[in-house]
Coordinates of C-alpha atoms in Angstrom, one line a residue:
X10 CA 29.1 28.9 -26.0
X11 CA 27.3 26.7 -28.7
X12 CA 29.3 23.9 -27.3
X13 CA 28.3 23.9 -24.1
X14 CA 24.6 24.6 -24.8
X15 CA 24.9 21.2 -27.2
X16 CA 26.4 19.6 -24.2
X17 CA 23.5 20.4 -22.0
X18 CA 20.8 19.6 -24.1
X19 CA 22.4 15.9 -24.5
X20 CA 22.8 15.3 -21.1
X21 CA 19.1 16.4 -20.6
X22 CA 18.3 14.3 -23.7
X23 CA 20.0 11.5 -21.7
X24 CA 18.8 12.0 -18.4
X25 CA 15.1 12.1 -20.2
X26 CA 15.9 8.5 -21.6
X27 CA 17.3 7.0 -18.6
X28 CA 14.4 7.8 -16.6
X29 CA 11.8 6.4 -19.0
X30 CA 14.0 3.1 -19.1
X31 CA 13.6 2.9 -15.3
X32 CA 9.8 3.8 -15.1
X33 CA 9.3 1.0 -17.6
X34 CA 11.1 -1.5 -15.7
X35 CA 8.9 -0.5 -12.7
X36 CA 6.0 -0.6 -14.3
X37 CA 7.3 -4.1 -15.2
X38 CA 8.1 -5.4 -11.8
X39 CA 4.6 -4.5 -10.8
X40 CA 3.3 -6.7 -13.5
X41 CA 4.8 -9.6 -12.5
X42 CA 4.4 -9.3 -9.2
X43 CA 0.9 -8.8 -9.7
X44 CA 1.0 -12.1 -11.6
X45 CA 2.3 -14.0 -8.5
X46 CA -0.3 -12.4 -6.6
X47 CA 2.0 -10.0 -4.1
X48 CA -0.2 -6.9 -4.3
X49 CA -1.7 -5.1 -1.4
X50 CA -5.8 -5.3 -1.5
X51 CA -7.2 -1.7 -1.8
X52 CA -10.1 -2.7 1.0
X53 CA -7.2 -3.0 3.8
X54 CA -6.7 0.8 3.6
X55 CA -9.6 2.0 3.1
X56 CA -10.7 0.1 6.4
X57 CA -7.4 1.3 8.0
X58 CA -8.8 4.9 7.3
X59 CA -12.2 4.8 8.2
X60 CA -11.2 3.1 11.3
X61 CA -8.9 5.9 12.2
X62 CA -11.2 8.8 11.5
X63 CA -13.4 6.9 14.1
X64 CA -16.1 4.7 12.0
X65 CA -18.2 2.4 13.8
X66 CA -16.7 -1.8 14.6
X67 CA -19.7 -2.8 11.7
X68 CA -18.6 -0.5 9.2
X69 CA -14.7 -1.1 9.5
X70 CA -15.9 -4.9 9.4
X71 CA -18.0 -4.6 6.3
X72 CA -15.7 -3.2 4.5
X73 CA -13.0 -6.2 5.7
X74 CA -15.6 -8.4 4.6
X75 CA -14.9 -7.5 1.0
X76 CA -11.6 -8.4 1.5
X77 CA -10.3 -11.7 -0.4
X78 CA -7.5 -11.8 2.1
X79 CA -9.6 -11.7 5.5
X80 CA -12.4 -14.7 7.0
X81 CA -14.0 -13.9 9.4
X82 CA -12.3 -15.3 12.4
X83 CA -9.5 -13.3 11.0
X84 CA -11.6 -10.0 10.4
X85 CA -12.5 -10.4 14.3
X86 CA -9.0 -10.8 15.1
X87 CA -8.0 -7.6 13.6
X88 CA -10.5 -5.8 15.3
X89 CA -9.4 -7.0 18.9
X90 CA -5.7 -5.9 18.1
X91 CA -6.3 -2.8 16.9
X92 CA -8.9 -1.2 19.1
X93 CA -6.6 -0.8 21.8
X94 CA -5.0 1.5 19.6
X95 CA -7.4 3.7 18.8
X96 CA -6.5 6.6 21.1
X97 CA -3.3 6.9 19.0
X98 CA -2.8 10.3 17.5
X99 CA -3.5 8.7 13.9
X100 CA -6.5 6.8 14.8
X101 CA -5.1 3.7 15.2
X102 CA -4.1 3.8 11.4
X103 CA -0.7 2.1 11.8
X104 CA -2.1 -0.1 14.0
X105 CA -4.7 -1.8 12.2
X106 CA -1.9 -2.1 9.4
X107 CA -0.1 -3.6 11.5
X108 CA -2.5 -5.3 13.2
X109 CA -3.8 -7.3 9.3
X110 CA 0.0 -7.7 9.0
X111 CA 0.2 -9.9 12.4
X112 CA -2.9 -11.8 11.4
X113 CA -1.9 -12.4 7.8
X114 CA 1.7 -13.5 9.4
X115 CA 4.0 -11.4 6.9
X116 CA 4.6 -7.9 6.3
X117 CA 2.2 -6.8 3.6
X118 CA 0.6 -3.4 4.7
X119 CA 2.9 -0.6 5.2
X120 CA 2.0 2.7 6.7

């Protein structure tokens, strides 16, 4: 009995370890990608939800505005592709990512 209670402490000790390897080498992939500037801008979403609970054009478009990604012929872009959606049972949420993600020309924005 002691034998197999030392067993399964290891292999939890183990399993413990392993995981914390792998969280560190995430942690480091996002790092670096970070540094080559592959990371998803914050203001996309939070535009993607207020236009899906149903916030007025100007507001969705302020908040675009912030946006380092978007100009403004871009920004109006967006808008024209994803208010035909906005009848969708989400709000037009995966939409307008998908929308930013035509307009940007790569898959960026995931739902």
């Amino acid at each position: 009995m002691e034998g197999l209670l030392r067993n399964t402490g290891l292999i939890s000790i183990l399993l413990v370890v392993l995981y914390s390897i792998k969280k560190l080498y995430d942690v480091a992939d996002m790092r670096k990608a970070e540094m080559q500037g592959c990371y998803e801008n914050k203001d996309i979403y939070k535009a993607a939800r207020k236009f899906a609970q149903g916030a007025p054009e100007d507001e969705v478009r302020e908040i675009l505005s912030g946006s380092y990604e978007l100009d403004g012929r871009q920004i109006e872009q967006t808008m024209l592709l994803a208010l035909a959606s906005r009848q969708d049972r989400d709000g037009g949420y995966a939409a307008f990512l998908k929308a930013v993600n035509q307009v940007l020309g790569e898959d960026r924005y995931y739902v």
